[in-house]
Amino acid sequence: MTIPHLTGVHPAWLPPEAFVAIGSRRTLIVADESVPAGTVRAEVADACARHGGALVAPGEAADLVLALTSAEPLPPAARAVAGPELGAEGFLLARRDGVTVVLADDPAGLLYGFFEVVRQGEAAFGAPRPAEPYRPALRRRMLDHWDNIDVHPVMGQVERGYSGGSIFWRDGVLREDLSRVRVYARLLAATGINAVGINNVNVHASEARLLTDRLAEVAEIAAEFRPYGIRVHLSVNFASPVALGGLDTADPLDERVREWWARTTDRVYAAIPDFGGFVVKADSEGQPGPFAYGRSHADGANVLADALAPHGGVVHWRAFVYNHRQDWRDRSTDRARAAHDHFAPLDGEFRDNAILQVKHGPLDFQTREPVSPVIGAMPGTRLAVELQVTQEYTGQQRHVCYLAPMWSEVLGFRFWGPDGRAVADVTTSGGLVAVSNVGDDPYWTGHPLAQANLYAFGRLAWQPSLGPAAILDEWIGLTFPGDGEALRDTLHELMDDSWRTYERYTAPLGVCFMVRPGHHYGPDVDGYEYTQWGTYHFADRDGIGVDRTRATGTGYTGQYPAPWSEVYESLAECPDELLLFFHHVPYGHVLHSGTTVVQHIYDTHFAGAGQAAAMRARWAELDGSKTVGAALHARVSELLDEQVRSAEEWRDQVNTYFLRKSGVPDVHGRRIY
């Protein structure tokens, strides 16, 4: 195996300089002939060829030892620190007597241990350190691509993608050169990702055939991910037995349907023995599902789970199910309730290899919404929390918006109070999933700084307790090695608070949406207000917000356990940042901060637009040719210009809307149109 290095594509967090510490030293590898172990050998050999180090044989002096615990005989340095059980993906890192040791029970752990040494750089070869075990907190750490084979007339080739076309397909066929997929796999493995769904959950006709006559394409893609320990998953159409198999039904309880799924899945594993499983969006936004046959979502998921079980595969069944043809006049119907109403009663009915994939909030990847109550309501079901790395509602990779602080809040949320389990604990066996932000853009993610979100997702999926600022430090240090404190300080100033900055100049106090319908970019306060999508704010001359209380509203607050059911129900206790998600209040309602709702709207929108302008000014102070490179500096500068323009448009539209609705002037007398 050779390590691919692409020209004309940014190396992201694995530039050649990131491998100096390893590549300039003597390394001993004691492992088996497995694919991941071969990858480790190839990585070390490539680093040594670049930086003057060497692979050494057993018995020779080494600065770094990478070994499997099953190796015979273990080198003395490894034998001295061996002991704890590390698990399938865990590893141990130690340094004593001038030797750094990575020890793993499994080749996948050895691969992750190698990348941990890359991440630590020279620090891994410094002072002695006791043996420290590293284990992933979550079993599955997965990215979903919403890639189409053909260019969709509305959504393009990558649905909700803002980074160019697909890295898998082009012009309706599999790309001839998949070396970029191998490089992508390498980037993901370095963060801890171990699974990738390669196609859109809205499965169109061409993508549906990946399950059958285009299966060879999936096998080729899987071959590129395999060296880095990543399993490929496939989004499938629930109605495939009809669309592809010629049956007259897709009823999950029909024996012919069950047999069709079993035979088809057997063929998939014959072609791809390490295939991960299926991803299904059913009965959602026009996609077919079990409701058509009077069956439950557990019935639908279980027929696929049964087909996958003999092979060790899993089905990710998305809980994004709601009425997308709602009557806006009907205030009793609440889209936020839908997932809990549909799925909570089914707890305990899903097979063990069926994973219910739940969006982190009850609506749709909004800048601010509460944690979905479904996550705390199904202890008898394996759950995966779904995040969105692609910035559909957070600036579409035209705005700097570092999302790790939001994700960290979600993963640390405790449904049952401060002494209860966190979201990350609830999803240990199901894992963490996110919609990828990657395309064929030279910087991978459109906005070069959006790479940090991809990196942060992988790191939080491995260890949810990591701090967002520390993760950002890691990303900066790897991506821009040797560029010093000035760059680090600038990037922290731009990015640390950028999610909250974006929140300040967009939809206020958890009310959600207010975006242009369809493409979801830019302000349109009433854009969805009179549509069928169930995304309303109910602003009138007197007030704004959605009454989701049990006392007078939709009852949504009752889907939470105590204490949150009471906190969200109470106007006095509800957190300011979620007030308008749970309550309809007068514009003069006084927040915990001491200001009124309407004045808060004015203040935050002026502040957010001002912060966007300050970010642009701070970036302009950098000498791009001496730090990040002139081309990258220019790309970010261009995008910051757009962020400032957009933030000002948000400020002016939102503030003008609420001035005209409420008739309440800004107490500071600032210009509102």
XYZ file of C-alpha atoms in Angstrom:
673
model
C 0.000 0.000 0.000
C 1.170 3.519 -0.797
C -0.086 6.686 0.867
C -1.771 8.965 -1.686
C -0.805 12.641 -1.766
C -2.953 14.879 -3.942
C -1.893 18.007 -5.772
C -4.308 20.913 -5.955
C -6.221 19.709 -2.878
C -5.670 21.175 0.574
C -4.178 18.584 2.985
C -6.475 19.747 5.825
C -5.238 18.484 9.207
C -2.730 16.001 7.752
C -0.091 18.112 5.964
C 3.371 16.540 5.595
C 4.630 18.695 8.493
C 2.226 16.926 10.872
C 4.337 13.762 10.499
C 7.744 15.254 11.314
C 7.821 13.916 14.879
C 7.192 10.340 13.767
C 8.961 10.534 10.431
C 12.267 11.736 11.895
C 12.562 8.839 14.354
C 13.237 5.094 14.448
C 10.034 3.075 14.640
C 9.467 -0.595 15.379
C 6.137 -2.121 14.345
C 5.137 -5.517 15.712
C 1.766 -6.493 14.254
C -0.078 -8.985 12.097
C -0.757 -8.908 8.350
C -4.216 -7.350 8.630
C -5.264 -4.450 6.449
C -5.188 -1.791 9.224
C -1.769 -2.974 10.394
C -0.550 -2.710 6.809
C -1.848 0.852 6.754
C 0.167 1.706 9.860
C 3.320 0.279 8.240
C 2.686 2.261 5.071
C 2.037 5.474 7.019
C 5.231 5.151 9.040
C 7.281 4.265 5.962
C 5.882 7.267 4.096
C 6.620 9.615 7.015
C 10.164 8.263 7.383
C 10.844 8.646 3.661
C 9.845 12.303 3.914
C 11.577 13.207 7.155
C 14.653 11.002 7.466
C 13.606 8.397 10.020
C 13.577 4.628 9.632
C 11.569 1.475 10.217
C 13.710 -0.828 12.333
C 13.679 -4.557 12.952
C 13.042 -6.326 16.278
C 16.101 -6.085 18.484
C 17.249 -2.775 17.015
C 17.043 0.467 18.964
C 13.743 2.310 18.497
C 12.255 5.631 19.558
C 8.679 4.509 18.891
C 7.145 1.059 19.249
C 3.747 0.259 17.738
C 2.681 -3.227 18.773
C -0.283 -5.545 19.127
C -0.661 -7.216 22.512
C -0.952 -10.569 20.713
C 2.470 -10.195 19.081
C 5.089 -12.760 20.034
C 7.460 -11.852 21.418
C 6.457 -8.394 22.599
C 9.358 -5.918 22.571
C 10.606 -5.183 26.103
C 9.326 -1.580 26.001
C 5.816 -2.798 25.171
C 5.938 -5.698 27.613
C 6.749 -3.277 30.428
C 3.470 -1.341 30.006
C 1.115 -4.137 28.915
C -1.796 -5.054 31.134
C -5.194 -3.412 30.720
C -7.763 -4.745 28.295
C -8.048 -2.143 25.555
C -10.935 -3.404 23.399
C -11.398 -3.545 19.661
C -10.480 0.083 18.950
C -8.652 1.173 22.081
C -4.935 1.621 22.599
C -2.427 2.440 25.293
C 0.145 5.232 25.049
C 3.205 5.416 27.315
C 6.775 6.706 27.366
C 9.593 5.299 29.465
C 13.347 4.867 29.102
C 13.360 7.103 26.033
C 10.843 4.990 24.104
C 7.267 5.918 23.218
C 4.954 2.896 23.087
C 1.581 2.423 21.440
C -0.013 -0.898 22.379
C -3.355 -2.190 21.075
C -5.401 -5.387 21.244
C -6.686 -4.958 17.706
C -5.175 -3.522 14.483
C -7.834 -0.791 14.403
C -6.604 0.368 17.806
C -3.052 0.435 16.503
C -4.181 2.713 13.660
C -5.915 5.099 16.055
C -2.884 5.027 18.329
C -0.640 5.980 15.416
C -2.812 9.008 14.670
C -2.797 9.995 18.346
C 0.988 10.193 18.182
C 0.652 12.319 15.032
C -1.769 14.601 16.900
C 0.582 15.009 19.864
C 3.668 15.499 17.724
C 6.837 16.218 19.667
C 4.911 16.066 22.939
C 4.616 12.302 22.459
C 8.414 12.044 22.632
C 9.018 14.336 25.593
C 9.044 13.564 29.277
C 8.277 10.077 30.619
C 4.566 9.362 30.967
C 2.705 6.498 32.604
C 0.634 4.144 30.500
C -2.644 5.829 29.570
C -5.488 3.928 27.883
C -7.519 5.591 25.119
C -10.876 4.099 24.185
C -13.708 5.516 22.069
C -16.714 6.481 24.172
C -19.150 5.672 21.365
C -19.176 2.472 19.368
C -20.215 3.953 16.007
C -18.886 7.263 14.768
C -20.460 7.853 11.414
C -20.754 10.429 8.654
C -23.680 10.405 6.247
C -23.187 11.787 2.762
C -26.256 13.156 1.021
C -24.641 12.556 -2.380
C -26.676 11.872 -5.509
C -25.321 9.997 -8.496
C -27.077 12.338 -10.903
C -27.376 16.087 -10.469
C -30.818 16.715 -8.965
C -32.638 19.618 -10.674
C -33.350 21.305 -7.325
C -30.881 19.928 -4.777
C -27.854 19.483 -7.028
C -25.461 16.579 -6.784
C -24.991 16.861 -3.020
C -28.219 17.700 -1.212
C -27.583 20.511 1.259
C -23.965 20.460 0.126
C -21.935 23.658 -0.102
C -18.549 22.284 -1.132
C -18.900 21.387 -4.789
C -19.847 18.022 -6.250
C -19.593 14.467 -4.973
C -16.201 12.901 -4.331
C -17.711 9.551 -5.374
C -19.653 10.217 -8.580
C -19.436 12.587 -11.516
C -21.650 12.920 -14.597
C -23.832 10.033 -13.444
C -21.050 7.465 -13.069
C -18.483 6.439 -10.484
C -15.329 8.525 -10.705
C -12.490 6.709 -12.468
C -9.941 7.990 -9.963
C -10.973 7.367 -6.365
C -7.670 8.386 -4.794
C -9.382 11.382 -3.217
C -11.712 8.991 -1.395
C -8.655 7.245 0.057
C -7.260 10.579 1.223
C -10.659 11.423 2.735
C -10.692 8.082 4.578
C -7.285 8.930 5.988
C -8.496 12.314 7.248
C -11.529 10.716 8.890
C -9.574 7.915 10.547
C -7.258 10.512 12.059
C -10.277 11.923 13.939
C -11.745 8.525 14.911
C -14.551 8.091 12.347
C -15.286 4.414 11.608
C -18.372 4.455 9.350
C -19.593 6.383 6.294
C -22.949 6.376 4.516
C -22.151 7.205 0.917
C -25.470 8.277 -0.654
C -28.446 10.525 -0.053
C -31.117 9.420 2.414
C -33.613 10.699 -0.172
C -32.945 7.752 -2.457
C -33.632 8.484 -6.119
C -33.853 5.952 -8.936
C -30.130 5.829 -9.744
C -29.037 5.540 -6.116
C -31.640 2.819 -5.451
C -29.757 0.582 -7.901
C -26.596 0.732 -5.800
C -28.239 -2.091 -3.881
C -28.414 -4.336 -6.926
C -26.943 -3.856 -10.400
C -24.678 -0.954 -9.347
C -23.378 -2.744 -6.253
C -19.901 -2.960 -7.804
C -19.604 0.818 -7.374
C -20.228 0.482 -3.645
C -17.586 -2.247 -3.488
C -15.022 0.027 -5.168
C -15.751 2.841 -2.734
C -15.576 0.427 0.214
C -12.129 -0.675 -0.960
C -10.877 2.903 -0.570
C -12.215 3.244 2.972
C -11.174 -0.232 4.163
C -7.454 0.459 4.794
C -8.449 3.070 7.347
C -10.910 0.897 9.253
C -14.050 2.605 7.920
C -17.110 0.579 6.981
C -19.393 1.718 4.192
C -23.172 2.012 4.691
C -25.822 2.459 2.016
C -29.059 4.461 2.100
C -31.836 2.315 0.644
C -35.403 2.844 -0.492
C -37.909 1.146 1.796
C -39.933 0.224 -1.305
C -36.977 -1.526 -2.970
C -38.804 -4.891 -3.152
C -41.273 -3.161 -5.475
C -38.944 -0.733 -7.256
C -36.106 -3.216 -7.772
C -37.477 -6.668 -7.016
C -40.675 -6.725 -9.041
C -42.883 -7.553 -6.059
C -46.328 -6.035 -5.715
C -45.740 -5.021 -2.086
C -43.084 -3.812 0.344
C -45.131 -4.843 3.397
C -42.491 -5.699 6.014
C -44.596 -8.571 7.363
C -45.022 -10.209 3.965
C -42.802 -13.296 3.774
C -41.878 -12.580 0.139
C -40.588 -9.161 1.180
C -38.559 -10.617 4.019
C -37.024 -13.185 1.687
C -36.206 -10.527 -0.900
C -34.354 -8.405 1.648
C -32.485 -11.460 2.952
C -31.351 -12.551 -0.537
C -30.383 -9.044 -1.553
C -28.424 -8.469 1.641
C -26.600 -11.786 1.183
C -25.439 -10.566 -2.242
C -24.223 -7.294 -0.745
C -22.052 -9.115 1.794
C -20.733 -11.492 -0.833
C -19.370 -8.422 -2.636
C -18.430 -6.402 0.482
C -17.743 -8.683 3.474
C -17.196 -5.743 5.864
C -20.286 -3.818 4.725
C -21.713 -1.768 7.594
C -25.438 -1.804 6.886
C -28.382 0.255 5.653
C -29.660 3.766 6.353
C -33.397 4.362 5.874
C -35.546 7.483 5.684
C -39.147 6.238 5.621
C -42.581 7.883 5.796
C -40.793 11.223 5.725
C -41.124 14.087 3.268
C -42.555 11.847 0.582
C -40.310 8.816 1.065
C -42.165 5.464 1.191
C -42.474 3.593 4.456
C -44.379 1.034 6.531
C -47.352 3.347 7.174
C -48.568 2.523 3.660
C -49.255 -1.031 4.880
C -50.582 -0.185 8.319
C -47.323 -1.287 9.918
C -45.168 0.419 12.519
C -41.668 1.783 12.104
C -40.417 -1.061 14.276
C -41.924 -3.498 11.761
C -40.175 -1.647 8.948
C -36.801 -1.476 10.646
C -36.866 -5.075 11.838
C -37.240 -6.651 8.408
C -33.994 -4.988 7.362
C -32.353 -5.721 10.704
C -33.193 -9.425 10.323
C -31.626 -9.483 6.862
C -28.451 -7.828 8.189
C -28.122 -9.777 11.445
C -26.400 -12.912 10.073
C -23.654 -10.685 8.701
C -23.178 -8.437 11.717
C -24.688 -5.408 9.989
C -26.970 -2.709 11.377
C -29.817 -0.601 10.051
C -29.912 3.084 10.931
C -33.608 3.993 10.903
C -34.151 7.753 10.921
C -36.730 9.182 13.326
C -37.283 12.280 11.161
C -40.991 11.556 10.631
C -43.617 14.317 10.687
C -46.569 15.731 8.758
C -45.045 17.897 6.038
C -48.468 18.952 4.778
C -49.652 20.722 7.909
C -52.405 23.341 7.876
C -50.797 26.520 9.192
C -54.157 27.574 10.632
C -54.123 24.573 12.993
C -52.184 25.444 16.137
C -52.877 22.111 17.788
C -50.570 20.225 15.403
C -46.938 20.598 16.429
C -44.122 19.305 14.263
C -41.823 19.286 17.298
C -43.989 16.578 18.899
C -43.939 14.249 15.911
C -40.851 12.078 16.449
C -41.718 11.372 20.086
C -45.369 10.671 19.238
C -44.363 8.201 16.538
C -41.423 6.429 18.153
C -41.562 6.570 21.967
C -44.490 4.085 22.118
C -42.327 1.617 20.147
C -39.536 1.467 22.717
C -38.329 -2.109 23.126
C -39.837 -3.303 19.818
C -36.756 -2.724 17.645
C -34.210 -5.481 17.018
C -30.863 -5.154 18.764
C -29.123 -4.339 15.454
C -31.660 -1.642 14.588
C -30.403 1.814 15.557
C -32.925 4.616 15.772
C -31.196 7.715 14.384
C -32.594 10.823 16.100
C -31.832 14.413 15.135
C -30.370 16.275 18.075
C -33.326 18.662 18.170
C -37.034 18.117 17.531
C -37.181 20.237 14.373
C -34.359 20.292 11.854
C -30.733 21.140 12.730
C -31.606 24.660 13.827
C -29.100 27.152 15.213
C -30.809 26.819 18.587
C -33.426 24.277 19.631
C -33.852 22.051 22.685
C -32.476 18.530 22.766
C -34.960 16.063 21.280
C -37.025 14.371 24.016
C -36.899 11.123 22.012
C -33.289 10.672 23.148
C -34.412 10.400 26.760
C -37.593 8.423 26.157
C -36.415 5.073 24.738
C -34.166 3.183 27.159
C -34.997 -0.125 25.471
C -33.813 0.996 22.025
C -30.356 1.618 20.627
C -30.185 5.304 19.713
C -27.785 7.343 17.591
C -27.852 11.125 17.787
C -27.706 12.856 14.408
C -25.893 16.174 13.965
C -25.310 18.234 10.829
C -21.748 19.191 9.932
C -22.911 20.677 6.654
C -24.172 24.137 7.556
C -27.677 24.048 6.105
C -29.109 26.430 8.706
C -25.854 27.859 10.074
C -24.450 29.821 7.159
C -23.939 27.165 4.465
C -20.148 27.354 4.687
C -20.267 30.983 3.623
C -20.212 32.040 7.282
C -17.672 31.150 9.951
C -19.714 29.083 12.400
C -17.734 26.679 14.581
C -20.331 24.172 15.757
C -18.419 22.182 18.387
C -19.745 24.358 21.268
C -23.338 23.585 20.237
C -22.636 19.874 19.843
C -20.860 19.800 23.196
C -23.931 21.309 24.853
C -26.141 18.664 23.227
C -23.897 15.757 24.225
C -23.633 17.042 27.782
C -27.371 17.655 28.271
C -28.790 15.642 31.183
C -32.469 14.753 30.864
C -32.871 13.712 34.475
C -31.056 16.588 36.141
C -27.423 17.170 37.140
C -26.963 13.688 38.581
C -28.512 11.871 35.618
C -26.928 10.457 32.485
C -25.874 12.781 29.665
C -26.930 12.403 26.032
C -23.491 10.967 25.238
C -24.086 8.227 27.835
C -27.492 7.354 26.395
C -26.037 6.814 22.922
C -22.987 4.730 23.831
C -24.061 1.661 21.844
C -25.865 3.502 19.039
C -23.283 6.193 18.468
C -23.069 9.598 16.863
C -23.918 10.374 13.237
C -23.569 13.594 11.258
C -24.315 14.824 7.765
C -20.966 15.456 6.091
C -19.872 18.834 4.741
C -17.394 17.451 2.191
C -17.356 17.826 -1.581
C -14.846 18.057 -4.407
C -13.905 21.626 -3.475
C -10.106 22.149 -3.249
C -10.520 22.892 0.465
C -12.880 19.918 0.975
C -15.504 21.991 2.825
C -16.003 25.128 0.700
C -15.023 27.489 3.504
C -11.496 26.519 4.606
C -12.369 27.184 8.257
C -15.348 24.804 8.025
C -12.798 21.987 8.067
C -12.734 22.543 11.826
C -16.342 21.348 12.111
C -15.533 18.073 10.347
C -12.507 17.542 12.555
C -14.444 18.441 15.703
C -17.250 16.013 14.934
C -14.839 13.104 14.746
C -13.089 14.078 17.949
C -16.347 14.549 19.882
C -17.650 11.230 18.572
C -14.514 9.586 19.971
C -14.585 11.510 23.270
C -17.660 13.687 23.903
C -16.099 15.288 26.986
C -13.381 17.052 24.992
C -13.580 20.838 25.186
C -14.458 22.703 21.959
C -11.603 25.197 22.446
C -9.104 22.371 22.960
C -10.344 20.628 19.818
C -9.952 23.872 17.894
C -6.397 24.133 19.222
C -5.688 20.629 17.908
C -7.097 21.470 14.491
C -5.121 24.715 14.243
C -1.895 23.033 15.327
C -2.224 20.222 12.809
C -3.576 22.251 9.886
C -1.243 25.235 10.220
C 1.918 23.820 11.834
C 4.593 26.307 12.766
C 2.498 29.418 12.128
C 2.698 30.638 15.701
C 0.605 32.289 18.341
C -0.600 35.186 16.181
C -2.491 32.857 13.861
C -3.770 30.748 16.749
C -5.066 33.835 18.534
C -6.711 35.146 15.372
C -8.481 31.876 14.645
C -9.720 31.577 18.217
C -10.996 35.150 18.064
C -12.873 34.378 14.849
C -14.144 30.926 15.689
C -14.597 30.326 19.435
C -17.838 32.289 19.710
C -18.853 32.185 16.041
C -21.894 29.921 16.594
C -23.315 32.375 19.107
C -22.416 35.275 16.821
C -24.402 33.618 14.038
C -27.275 33.051 16.454
C -27.248 36.720 17.461
C -27.920 38.010 13.955
C -30.397 35.293 12.877
C -33.561 33.815 14.470
C -33.853 34.977 18.103
C -34.478 33.159 21.384
C -34.954 29.688 19.925
C -37.790 30.604 17.570
C -36.048 28.799 14.639
C -36.095 29.134 10.839
C -36.858 32.660 9.468
C -34.815 31.605 6.406
C -35.559 31.760 2.704
C -37.737 28.759 1.826
C -36.177 26.031 -0.270
C -32.480 26.832 -0.200
C -32.523 28.062 3.449
C -29.945 30.842 3.019
C -30.527 34.389 4.148
C -33.362 36.065 6.076
C -37.064 35.761 5.361
C -38.918 36.247 8.636
C -42.304 35.077 7.313
C -40.853 32.768 4.673
C -42.319 29.620 6.174
C -45.068 31.218 8.251
C -48.006 30.283 6.037
C -46.672 27.053 4.493
C -47.328 23.372 5.155
C -43.961 22.676 6.811
C -44.923 23.298 10.459
C -42.167 25.838 11.126
C -44.025 28.826 12.541
C -43.232 31.694 14.905
C -46.772 33.189 15.216
C -45.571 36.797 15.456
C -48.374 39.359 15.593
C -48.694 42.947 16.816
C -48.630 41.885 20.454
C -46.029 39.133 20.711
C -44.180 36.157 19.286
C -43.411 32.521 19.989
C -44.956 29.055 19.996
C -46.994 27.944 22.987
C -45.815 24.383 23.586
C -46.921 24.190 27.234
C -49.225 21.558 28.663
C -51.437 24.201 30.241
C -52.429 26.201 27.168
C -50.426 24.928 24.195
C -49.497 21.803 22.248
C -48.325 19.838 25.294
C -44.843 19.329 23.896
C -43.210 20.173 27.250
C -44.776 16.993 28.616
C -42.529 14.863 26.421
C -39.598 15.682 28.709
C -38.971 14.010 32.055
C -38.628 16.058 35.227
C -37.013 18.463 35.881
C -37.062 19.746 32.285
C -40.779 19.219 31.773
C -41.354 21.733 34.556
C -38.532 24.089 33.610
C -39.735 24.404 30.014
C -43.373 24.678 31.109
C -42.608 27.615 33.371
C -42.366 31.048 31.828
C -40.328 32.125 34.831
C -37.808 29.243 34.619
C -37.503 28.641 30.871
C -33.991 29.586 29.664
C -33.955 32.822 27.673
C -32.280 31.188 24.672
C -35.262 28.820 24.260
C -38.066 31.093 25.407
C -39.782 31.518 22.043
C -39.521 27.812 21.275
C -41.729 27.050 24.278
C -43.800 30.177 24.908
C -45.758 32.877 23.097
C -44.966 36.110 24.944
C -45.604 39.854 24.603
C -42.813 41.961 23.124
C -42.510 43.681 26.474
C -41.860 40.441 28.394
C -38.715 40.886 30.483
C -36.028 38.238 30.064
C -33.759 36.916 32.804
C -31.143 39.242 31.329
C -33.301 42.198 32.357
C -34.165 43.405 28.876
C -37.438 43.016 26.984
C -37.905 40.522 24.183
C -38.116 43.152 21.454
C -35.130 45.100 22.784
C -33.165 41.851 22.981
C -33.944 41.279 19.309
C -32.672 44.730 18.387
C -29.572 44.505 20.591
C -28.449 41.063 19.499
C -28.895 41.760 15.804
C -26.848 44.950 16.004
C -24.249 43.140 18.099
C -24.073 40.085 15.832
C -23.586 42.143 12.669
C -20.920 44.164 14.465
C -19.123 40.998 15.529
C -19.139 39.713 11.944
C -17.492 42.963 10.821
C -14.916 42.631 13.615
C -14.105 39.084 12.458
C -13.415 40.375 8.952
C -11.197 43.177 10.285
C -9.230 40.756 12.474
C -8.618 38.379 9.558
C -7.443 41.272 7.380
C -4.642 41.953 9.872
C -3.011 38.606 9.029
C -0.293 38.460 6.417
C -1.646 35.519 4.454
C 1.570 34.860 2.536
C 3.448 34.322 5.814
C 0.793 32.293 7.641
C -2.008 30.315 6.013
C -0.968 30.951 2.419
C -2.175 33.667 0.062
C -4.833 31.559 -1.682
C -6.468 30.351 1.513
C -6.322 33.827 3.018
C -8.030 35.259 -0.066
C -10.764 32.589 -0.001
C -11.552 33.295 3.647
C -11.475 37.067 3.044
C -13.989 36.728 0.212
C -16.285 34.624 2.382
C -16.013 37.028 5.312
C -17.148 39.808 2.979
C -20.253 37.745 2.254
C -20.764 36.996 5.954
C -20.696 40.696 6.810
C -23.129 41.510 3.990
C -25.483 38.717 5.022
C -25.285 39.580 8.731
C -26.250 43.174 7.961
C -29.153 41.959 5.833
C -30.316 39.725 8.675
C -29.983 42.615 11.129
C -31.966 45.022 9.000
C -34.734 42.643 7.955
C -35.326 41.172 11.415
C -35.153 44.473 13.274
C -37.381 46.227 10.738
C -39.908 43.403 10.859
C -40.263 43.587 14.640
C -40.291 47.378 14.771
C -43.172 47.380 12.313
C -44.972 44.538 14.105
C -44.586 45.866 17.628
C -44.347 49.607 17.121
C -41.751 49.634 19.912
C -38.689 51.760 19.082
C -35.101 50.852 19.880
C -34.200 52.485 23.194
C -30.784 53.404 21.788
C -32.211 55.158 18.755
C -30.224 53.169 16.207
C -31.321 53.154 12.593
C -34.051 50.618 11.843
C -35.836 50.911 8.534
